[in-house]
PDB file of C-alpha atoms in Angstrom:
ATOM      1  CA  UNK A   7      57.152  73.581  41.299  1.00 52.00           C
ATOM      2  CA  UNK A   8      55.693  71.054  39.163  1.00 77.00           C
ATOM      3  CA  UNK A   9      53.871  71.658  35.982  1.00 77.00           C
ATOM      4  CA  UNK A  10      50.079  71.755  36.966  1.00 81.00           C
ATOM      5  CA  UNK A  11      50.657  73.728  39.763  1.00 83.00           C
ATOM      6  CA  UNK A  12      52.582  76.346  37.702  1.00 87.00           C
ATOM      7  CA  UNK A  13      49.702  75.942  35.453  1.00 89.00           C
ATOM      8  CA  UNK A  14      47.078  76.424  37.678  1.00 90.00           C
ATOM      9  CA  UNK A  15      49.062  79.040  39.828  1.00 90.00           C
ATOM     10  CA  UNK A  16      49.179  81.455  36.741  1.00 92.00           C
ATOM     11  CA  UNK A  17      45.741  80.996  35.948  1.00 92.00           C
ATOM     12  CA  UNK A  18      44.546  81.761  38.952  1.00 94.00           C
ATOM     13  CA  UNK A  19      46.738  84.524  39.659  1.00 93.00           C
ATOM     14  CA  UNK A  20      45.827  85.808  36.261  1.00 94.00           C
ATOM     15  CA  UNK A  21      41.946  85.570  36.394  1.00 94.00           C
ATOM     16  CA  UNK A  22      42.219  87.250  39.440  1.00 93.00           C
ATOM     17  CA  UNK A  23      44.580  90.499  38.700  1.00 92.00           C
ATOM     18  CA  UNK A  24      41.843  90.969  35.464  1.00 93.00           C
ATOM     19  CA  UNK A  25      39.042  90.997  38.192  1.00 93.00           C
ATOM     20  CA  UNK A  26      41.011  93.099  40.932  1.00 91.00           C
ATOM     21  CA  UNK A  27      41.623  95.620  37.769  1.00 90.00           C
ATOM     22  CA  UNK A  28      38.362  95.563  35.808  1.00 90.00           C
ATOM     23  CA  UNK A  29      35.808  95.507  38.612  1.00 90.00           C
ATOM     24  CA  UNK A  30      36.654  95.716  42.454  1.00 88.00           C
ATOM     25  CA  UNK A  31      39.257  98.856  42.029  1.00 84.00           C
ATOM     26  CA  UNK A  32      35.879 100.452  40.113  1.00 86.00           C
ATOM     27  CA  UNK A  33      33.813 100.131  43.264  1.00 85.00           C
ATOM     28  CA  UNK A  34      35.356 103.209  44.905  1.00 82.00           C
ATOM     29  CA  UNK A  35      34.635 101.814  48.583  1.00 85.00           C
ATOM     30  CA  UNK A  36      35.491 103.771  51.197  1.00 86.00           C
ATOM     31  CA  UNK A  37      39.275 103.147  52.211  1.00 80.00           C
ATOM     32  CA  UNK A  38      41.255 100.018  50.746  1.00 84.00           C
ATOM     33  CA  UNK A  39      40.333  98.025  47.763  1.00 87.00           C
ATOM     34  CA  UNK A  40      39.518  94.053  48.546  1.00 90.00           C
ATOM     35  CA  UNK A  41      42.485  92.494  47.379  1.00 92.00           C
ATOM     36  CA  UNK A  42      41.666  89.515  45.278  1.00 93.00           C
ATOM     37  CA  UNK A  43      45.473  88.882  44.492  1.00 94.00           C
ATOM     38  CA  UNK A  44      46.219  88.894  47.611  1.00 94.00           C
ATOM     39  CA  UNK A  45      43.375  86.234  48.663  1.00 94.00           C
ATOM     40  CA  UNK A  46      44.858  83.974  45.528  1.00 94.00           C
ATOM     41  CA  UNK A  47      48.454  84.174  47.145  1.00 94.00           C
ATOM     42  CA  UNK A  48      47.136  83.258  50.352  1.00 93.00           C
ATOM     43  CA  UNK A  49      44.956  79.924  49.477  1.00 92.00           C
ATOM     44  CA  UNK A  50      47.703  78.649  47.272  1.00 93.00           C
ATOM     45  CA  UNK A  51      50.416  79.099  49.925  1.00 92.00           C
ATOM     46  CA  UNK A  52      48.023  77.581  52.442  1.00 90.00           C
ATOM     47  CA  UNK A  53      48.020  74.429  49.866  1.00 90.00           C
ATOM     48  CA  UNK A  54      51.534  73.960  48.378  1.00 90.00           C
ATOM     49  CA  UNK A  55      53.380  75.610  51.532  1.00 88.00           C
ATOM     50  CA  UNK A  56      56.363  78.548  52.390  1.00 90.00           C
ATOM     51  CA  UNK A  57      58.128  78.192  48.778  1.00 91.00           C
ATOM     52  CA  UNK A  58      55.621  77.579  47.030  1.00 91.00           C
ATOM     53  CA  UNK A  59      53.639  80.389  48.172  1.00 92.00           C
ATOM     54  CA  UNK A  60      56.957  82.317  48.054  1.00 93.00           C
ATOM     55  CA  UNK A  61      57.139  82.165  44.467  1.00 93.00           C
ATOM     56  CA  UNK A  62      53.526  82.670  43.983  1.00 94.00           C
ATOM     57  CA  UNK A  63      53.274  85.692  45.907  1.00 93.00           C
ATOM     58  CA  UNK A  64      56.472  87.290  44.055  1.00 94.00           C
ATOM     59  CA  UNK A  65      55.019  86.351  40.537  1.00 93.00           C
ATOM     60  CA  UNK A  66      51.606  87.774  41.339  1.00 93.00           C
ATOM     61  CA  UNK A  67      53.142  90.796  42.770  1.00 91.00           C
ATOM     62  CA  UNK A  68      55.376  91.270  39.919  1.00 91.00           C
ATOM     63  CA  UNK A  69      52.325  91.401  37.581  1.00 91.00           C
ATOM     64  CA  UNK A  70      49.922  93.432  40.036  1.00 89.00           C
ATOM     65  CA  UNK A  71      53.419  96.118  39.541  1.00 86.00           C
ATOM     66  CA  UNK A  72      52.839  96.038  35.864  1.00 87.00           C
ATOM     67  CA  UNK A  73      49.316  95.900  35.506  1.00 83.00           C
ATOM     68  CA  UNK A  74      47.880  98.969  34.117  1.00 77.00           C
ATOM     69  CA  UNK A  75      47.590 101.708  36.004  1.00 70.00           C
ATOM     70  CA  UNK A  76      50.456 100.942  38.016  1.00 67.00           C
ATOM     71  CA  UNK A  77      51.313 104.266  40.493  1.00 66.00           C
ATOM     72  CA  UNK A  78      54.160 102.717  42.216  1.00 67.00           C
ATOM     73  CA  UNK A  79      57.720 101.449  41.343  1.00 71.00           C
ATOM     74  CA  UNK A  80      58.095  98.028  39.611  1.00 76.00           C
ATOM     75  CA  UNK A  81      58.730  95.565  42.500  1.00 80.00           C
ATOM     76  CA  UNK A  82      57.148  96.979  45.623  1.00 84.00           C
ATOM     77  CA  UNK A  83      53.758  94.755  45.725  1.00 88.00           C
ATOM     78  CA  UNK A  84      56.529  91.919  44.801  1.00 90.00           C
ATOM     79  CA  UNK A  85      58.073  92.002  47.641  1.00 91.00           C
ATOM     80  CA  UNK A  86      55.231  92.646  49.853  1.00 92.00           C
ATOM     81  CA  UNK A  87      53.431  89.510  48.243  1.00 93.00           C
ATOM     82  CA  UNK A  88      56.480  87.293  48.656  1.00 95.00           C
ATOM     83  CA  UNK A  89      56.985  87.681  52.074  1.00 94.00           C
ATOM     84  CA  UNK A  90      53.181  87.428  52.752  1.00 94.00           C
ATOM     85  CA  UNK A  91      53.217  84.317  50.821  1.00 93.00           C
ATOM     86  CA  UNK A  92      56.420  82.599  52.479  1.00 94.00           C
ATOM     87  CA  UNK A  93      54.921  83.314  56.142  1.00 93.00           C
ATOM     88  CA  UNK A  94      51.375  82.077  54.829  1.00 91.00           C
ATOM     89  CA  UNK A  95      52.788  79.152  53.963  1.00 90.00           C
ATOM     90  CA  UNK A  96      54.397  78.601  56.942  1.00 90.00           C
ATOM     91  CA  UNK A  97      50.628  78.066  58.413  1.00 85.00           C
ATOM     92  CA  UNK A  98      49.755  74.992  56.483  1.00 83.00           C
ATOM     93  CA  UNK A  99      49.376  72.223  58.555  1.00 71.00           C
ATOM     94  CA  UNK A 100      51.339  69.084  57.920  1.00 68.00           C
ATOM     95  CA  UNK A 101      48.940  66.709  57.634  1.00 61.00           C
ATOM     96  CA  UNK A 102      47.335  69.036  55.107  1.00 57.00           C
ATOM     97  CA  UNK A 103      43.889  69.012  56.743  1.00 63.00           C
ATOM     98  CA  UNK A 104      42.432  72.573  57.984  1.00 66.00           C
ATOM     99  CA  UNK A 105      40.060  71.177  60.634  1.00 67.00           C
ATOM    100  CA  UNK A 106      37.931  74.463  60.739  1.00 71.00           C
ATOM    101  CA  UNK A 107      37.792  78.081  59.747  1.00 73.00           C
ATOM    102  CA  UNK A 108      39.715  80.096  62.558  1.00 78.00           C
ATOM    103  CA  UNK A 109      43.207  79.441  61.065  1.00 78.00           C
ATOM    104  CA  UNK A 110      42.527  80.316  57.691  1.00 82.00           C
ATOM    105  CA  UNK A 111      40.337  83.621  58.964  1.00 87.00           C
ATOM    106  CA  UNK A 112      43.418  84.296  61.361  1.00 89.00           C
ATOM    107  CA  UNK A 113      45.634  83.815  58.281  1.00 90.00           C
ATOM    108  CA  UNK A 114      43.553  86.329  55.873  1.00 91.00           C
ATOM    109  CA  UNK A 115      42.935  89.538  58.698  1.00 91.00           C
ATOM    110  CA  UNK A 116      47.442  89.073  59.290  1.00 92.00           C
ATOM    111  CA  UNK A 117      47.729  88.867  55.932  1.00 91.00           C
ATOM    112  CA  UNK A 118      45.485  91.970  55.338  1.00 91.00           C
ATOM    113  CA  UNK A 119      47.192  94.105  57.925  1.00 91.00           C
ATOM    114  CA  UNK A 120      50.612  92.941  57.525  1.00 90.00           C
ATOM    115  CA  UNK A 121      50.330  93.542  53.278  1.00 89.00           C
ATOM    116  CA  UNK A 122      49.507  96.778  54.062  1.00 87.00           C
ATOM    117  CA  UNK A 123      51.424  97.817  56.608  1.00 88.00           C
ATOM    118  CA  UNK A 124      54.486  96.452  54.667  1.00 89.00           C
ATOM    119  CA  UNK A 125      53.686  98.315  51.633  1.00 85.00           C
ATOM    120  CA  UNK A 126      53.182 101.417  53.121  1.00 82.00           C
ATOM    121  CA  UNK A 127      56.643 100.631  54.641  1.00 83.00           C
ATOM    122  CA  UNK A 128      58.469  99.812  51.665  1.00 79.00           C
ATOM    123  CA  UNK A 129      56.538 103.105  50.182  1.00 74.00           C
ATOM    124  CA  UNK A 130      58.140 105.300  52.540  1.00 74.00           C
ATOM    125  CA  UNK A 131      61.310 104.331  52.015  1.00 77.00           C
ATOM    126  CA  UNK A 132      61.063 105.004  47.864  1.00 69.00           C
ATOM    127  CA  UNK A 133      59.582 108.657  49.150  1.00 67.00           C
ATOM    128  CA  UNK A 134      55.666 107.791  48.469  1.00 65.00           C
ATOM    129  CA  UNK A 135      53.667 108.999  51.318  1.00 62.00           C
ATOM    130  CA  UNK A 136      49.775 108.268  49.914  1.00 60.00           C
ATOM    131  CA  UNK A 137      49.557 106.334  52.635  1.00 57.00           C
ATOM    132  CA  UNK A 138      50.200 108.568  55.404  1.00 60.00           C
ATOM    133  CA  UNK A 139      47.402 111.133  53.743  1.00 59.00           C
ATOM    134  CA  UNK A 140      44.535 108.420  52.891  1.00 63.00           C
ATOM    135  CA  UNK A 141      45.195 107.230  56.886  1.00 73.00           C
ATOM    136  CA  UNK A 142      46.858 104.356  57.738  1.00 76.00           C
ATOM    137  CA  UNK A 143      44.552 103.187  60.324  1.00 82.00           C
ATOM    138  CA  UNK A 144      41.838 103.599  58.233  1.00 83.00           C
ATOM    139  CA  UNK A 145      43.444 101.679  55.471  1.00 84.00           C
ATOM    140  CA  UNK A 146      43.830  98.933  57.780  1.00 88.00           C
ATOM    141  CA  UNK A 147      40.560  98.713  59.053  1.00 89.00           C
ATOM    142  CA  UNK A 148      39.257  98.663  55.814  1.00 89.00           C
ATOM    143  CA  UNK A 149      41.563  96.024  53.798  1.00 88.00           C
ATOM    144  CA  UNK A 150      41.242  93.721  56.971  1.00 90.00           C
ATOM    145  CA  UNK A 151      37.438  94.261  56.787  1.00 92.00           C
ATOM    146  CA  UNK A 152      37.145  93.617  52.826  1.00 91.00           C
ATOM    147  CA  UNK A 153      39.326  90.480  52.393  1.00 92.00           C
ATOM    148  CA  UNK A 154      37.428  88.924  55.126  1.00 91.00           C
ATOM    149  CA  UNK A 155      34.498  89.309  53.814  1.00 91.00           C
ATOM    150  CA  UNK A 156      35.340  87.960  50.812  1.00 92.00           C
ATOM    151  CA  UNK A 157      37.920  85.229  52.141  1.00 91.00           C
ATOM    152  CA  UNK A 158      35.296  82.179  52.654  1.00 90.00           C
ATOM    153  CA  UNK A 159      33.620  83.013  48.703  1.00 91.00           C
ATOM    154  CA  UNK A 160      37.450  82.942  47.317  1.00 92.00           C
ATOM    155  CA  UNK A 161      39.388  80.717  49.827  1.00 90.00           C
ATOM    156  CA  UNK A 162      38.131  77.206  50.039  1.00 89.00           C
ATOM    157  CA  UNK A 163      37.420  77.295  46.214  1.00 91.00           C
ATOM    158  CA  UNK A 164      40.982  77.990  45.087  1.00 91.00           C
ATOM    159  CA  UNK A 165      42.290  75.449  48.060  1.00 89.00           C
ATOM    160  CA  UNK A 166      40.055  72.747  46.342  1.00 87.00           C
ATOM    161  CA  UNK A 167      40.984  73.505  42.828  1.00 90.00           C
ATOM    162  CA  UNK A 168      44.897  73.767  44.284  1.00 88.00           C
ATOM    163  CA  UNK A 169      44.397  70.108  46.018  1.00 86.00           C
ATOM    164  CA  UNK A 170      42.511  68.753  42.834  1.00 85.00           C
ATOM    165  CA  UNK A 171      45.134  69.698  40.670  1.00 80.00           C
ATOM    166  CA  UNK A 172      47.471  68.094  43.303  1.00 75.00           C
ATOM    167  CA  UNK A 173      45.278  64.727  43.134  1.00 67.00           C
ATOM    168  CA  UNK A 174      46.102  64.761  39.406  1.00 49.00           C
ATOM    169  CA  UNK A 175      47.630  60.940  38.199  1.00 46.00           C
ATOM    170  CA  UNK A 176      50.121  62.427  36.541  1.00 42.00           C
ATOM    171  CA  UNK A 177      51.611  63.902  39.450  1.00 43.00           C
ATOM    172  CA  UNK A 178      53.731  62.256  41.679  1.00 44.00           C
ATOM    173  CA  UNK A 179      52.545  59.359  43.455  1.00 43.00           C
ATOM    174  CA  UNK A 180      51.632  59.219  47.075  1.00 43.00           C
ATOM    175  CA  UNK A 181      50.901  62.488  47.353  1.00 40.00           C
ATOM    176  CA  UNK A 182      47.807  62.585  46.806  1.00 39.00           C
ATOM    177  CA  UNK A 183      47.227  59.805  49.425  1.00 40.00           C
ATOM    178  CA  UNK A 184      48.905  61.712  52.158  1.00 41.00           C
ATOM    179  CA  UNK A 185      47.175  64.876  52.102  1.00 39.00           C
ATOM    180  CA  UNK A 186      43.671  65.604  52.753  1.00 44.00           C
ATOM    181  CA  UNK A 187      41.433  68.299  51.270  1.00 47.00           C
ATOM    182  CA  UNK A 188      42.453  71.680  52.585  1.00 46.00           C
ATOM    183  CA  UNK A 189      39.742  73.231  52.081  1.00 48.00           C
ATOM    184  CA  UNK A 190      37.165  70.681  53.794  1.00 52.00           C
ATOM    185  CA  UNK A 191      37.995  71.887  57.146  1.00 53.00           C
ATOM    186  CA  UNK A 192      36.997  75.538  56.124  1.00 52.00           C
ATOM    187  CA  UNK A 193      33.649  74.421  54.119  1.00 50.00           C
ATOM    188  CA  UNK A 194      32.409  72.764  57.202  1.00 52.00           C
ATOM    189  CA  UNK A 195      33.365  74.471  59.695  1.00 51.00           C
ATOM    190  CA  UNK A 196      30.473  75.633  61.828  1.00 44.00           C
ATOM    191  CA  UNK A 197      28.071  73.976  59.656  1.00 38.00           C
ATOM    192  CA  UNK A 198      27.586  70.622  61.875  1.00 40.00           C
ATOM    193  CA  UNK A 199      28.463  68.624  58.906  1.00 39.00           C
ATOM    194  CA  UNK A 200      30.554  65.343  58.079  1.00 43.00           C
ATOM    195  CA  UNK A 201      32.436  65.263  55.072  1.00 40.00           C
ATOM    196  CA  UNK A 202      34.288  61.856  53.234  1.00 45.00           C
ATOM    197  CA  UNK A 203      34.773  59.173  55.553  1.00 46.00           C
ATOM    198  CA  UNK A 204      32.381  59.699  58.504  1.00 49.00           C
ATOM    199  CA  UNK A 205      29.429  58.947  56.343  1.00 50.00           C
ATOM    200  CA  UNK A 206      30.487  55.126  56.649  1.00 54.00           C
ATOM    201  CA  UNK A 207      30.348  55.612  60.517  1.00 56.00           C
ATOM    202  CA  UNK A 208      27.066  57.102  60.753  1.00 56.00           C
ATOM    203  CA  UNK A 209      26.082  54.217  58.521  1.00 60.00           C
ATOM    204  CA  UNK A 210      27.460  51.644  60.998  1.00 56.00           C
ATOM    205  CA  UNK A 211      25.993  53.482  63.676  1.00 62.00           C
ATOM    206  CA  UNK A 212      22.622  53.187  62.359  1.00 63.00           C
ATOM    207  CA  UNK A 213      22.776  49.939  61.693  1.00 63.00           C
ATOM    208  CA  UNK A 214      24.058  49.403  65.455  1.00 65.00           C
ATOM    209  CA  UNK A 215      21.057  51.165  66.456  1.00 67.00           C
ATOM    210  CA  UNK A 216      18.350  48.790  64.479  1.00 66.00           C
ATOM    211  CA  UNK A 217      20.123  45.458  65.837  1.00 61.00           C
ATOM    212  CA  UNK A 218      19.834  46.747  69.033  1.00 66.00           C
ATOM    213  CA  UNK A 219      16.404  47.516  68.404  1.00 63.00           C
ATOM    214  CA  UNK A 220      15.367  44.666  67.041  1.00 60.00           C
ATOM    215  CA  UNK A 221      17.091  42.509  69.987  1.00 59.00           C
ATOM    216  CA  UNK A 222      14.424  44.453  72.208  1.00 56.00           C
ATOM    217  CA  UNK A 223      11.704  43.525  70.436  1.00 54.00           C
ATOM    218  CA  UNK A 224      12.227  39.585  70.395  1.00 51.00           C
ATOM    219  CA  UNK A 225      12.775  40.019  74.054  1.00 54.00           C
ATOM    220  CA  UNK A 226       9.609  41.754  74.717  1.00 43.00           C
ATOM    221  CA  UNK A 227       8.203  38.925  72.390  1.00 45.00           C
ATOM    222  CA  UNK A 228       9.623  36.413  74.573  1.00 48.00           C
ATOM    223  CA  UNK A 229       8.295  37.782  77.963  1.00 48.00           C
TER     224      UNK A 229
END
């Protein structure tokens, strides 16, 4: 990966294991935790695609092992988050334009279910059975439930800051110009509004709409 999106990737990643370990794993909800890491992976693979979001999800995954206080063996959430990331990215479109919310919702509840069911998976093979005493199905429920919830606050931001850093002029050239902003599809979605380019149509429209007028008037002038 290039430079800025290393850059921003461990930013990002980092911000957000500091805010999955000071505050959300402090809420004590009932069932799973809302996995901010997780959510990170997910809008950056969306954005830079199956390796990228490979790498990303094994990096973040390697630190959410570390990170203080760790209950599980080094490399289990690693492996969970690289494969999650790898098929996420998989779902970016190739034009790079997300033209509404579904896919991106679709994308989080999988990712939700799948991350969990994988590392409760992975956990019984290393012997750790928390899972199968907490309940599976309720962890399920509840992680699908939580990261939905707070997908569309988390999401769209990261998948802007991902496509401005991608926009940078430092970058490589024509990149920029080939994508669209990912995240436009999912901040408009449902909201009846036109974003970028269609302004200038409505604007032609209008004007349309006044010579036509006007063309009726100086014929009822004429009569």
């Amino acid at each position: 990966m290039r430079f800025n999106r290393m850059l921003l990737s461990v930013t990002l990643v980092v911000v957000a294991l500091v805010i999955q370990v000071s505050v959300l794993a402090r809420l004590h909800l009932p069932g799973a935790v809302p996995d901010l890491v997780l959510l990170t992976v997910l809008a950056l693979a969306l954005v830079y695609g199956h390796v990228g979001g490979a790498l990303i999800g094994f990096g973040a995954g390697l630190l959410s092992d570390l990170a203080p206080p760790a209950d599980h063996a080094a490399g289990r959430y690693a492996l969970v988050l690289c494969v999650v990331g790898y098929l996420a990215g998989l779902a970016r479109p190739e034009n790079g334009r997300l033209k509404s919310a579904t896919g991106p919702m679709v994308v989080v509840v999988a990712a939700a279910i799948g991350s969990t069911v994988l590392y409760a998976g992975v956990g019984a093979l290393v012997g750790d059975t928390a899972a199968r005493h907490v309940g599976l199905n309720n962890l399920l429920i509840t992680a699908a439930l939580y990261d939905l919830l707070l997908a569309p606050f988390v999401v769209p931001v990261l998948m802007a800051l991902a496509r401005r850093a991608e926009n940078d002029p430092l970058s490589d050239g024509g990149t920029a110009s080939k994508a669209a902003d990912v995240s436009s599809g999912w901040l408009s979605s449902g909201t009846g509004l036109r974003i970028g380019s269609q302004r200038s149509g409505l604007r032609v429209k209008a004007a349309k709409a006044r010579v036509a007028r006007a063309g009726r008037i100086k014929g009822v002038k004429r009569l």
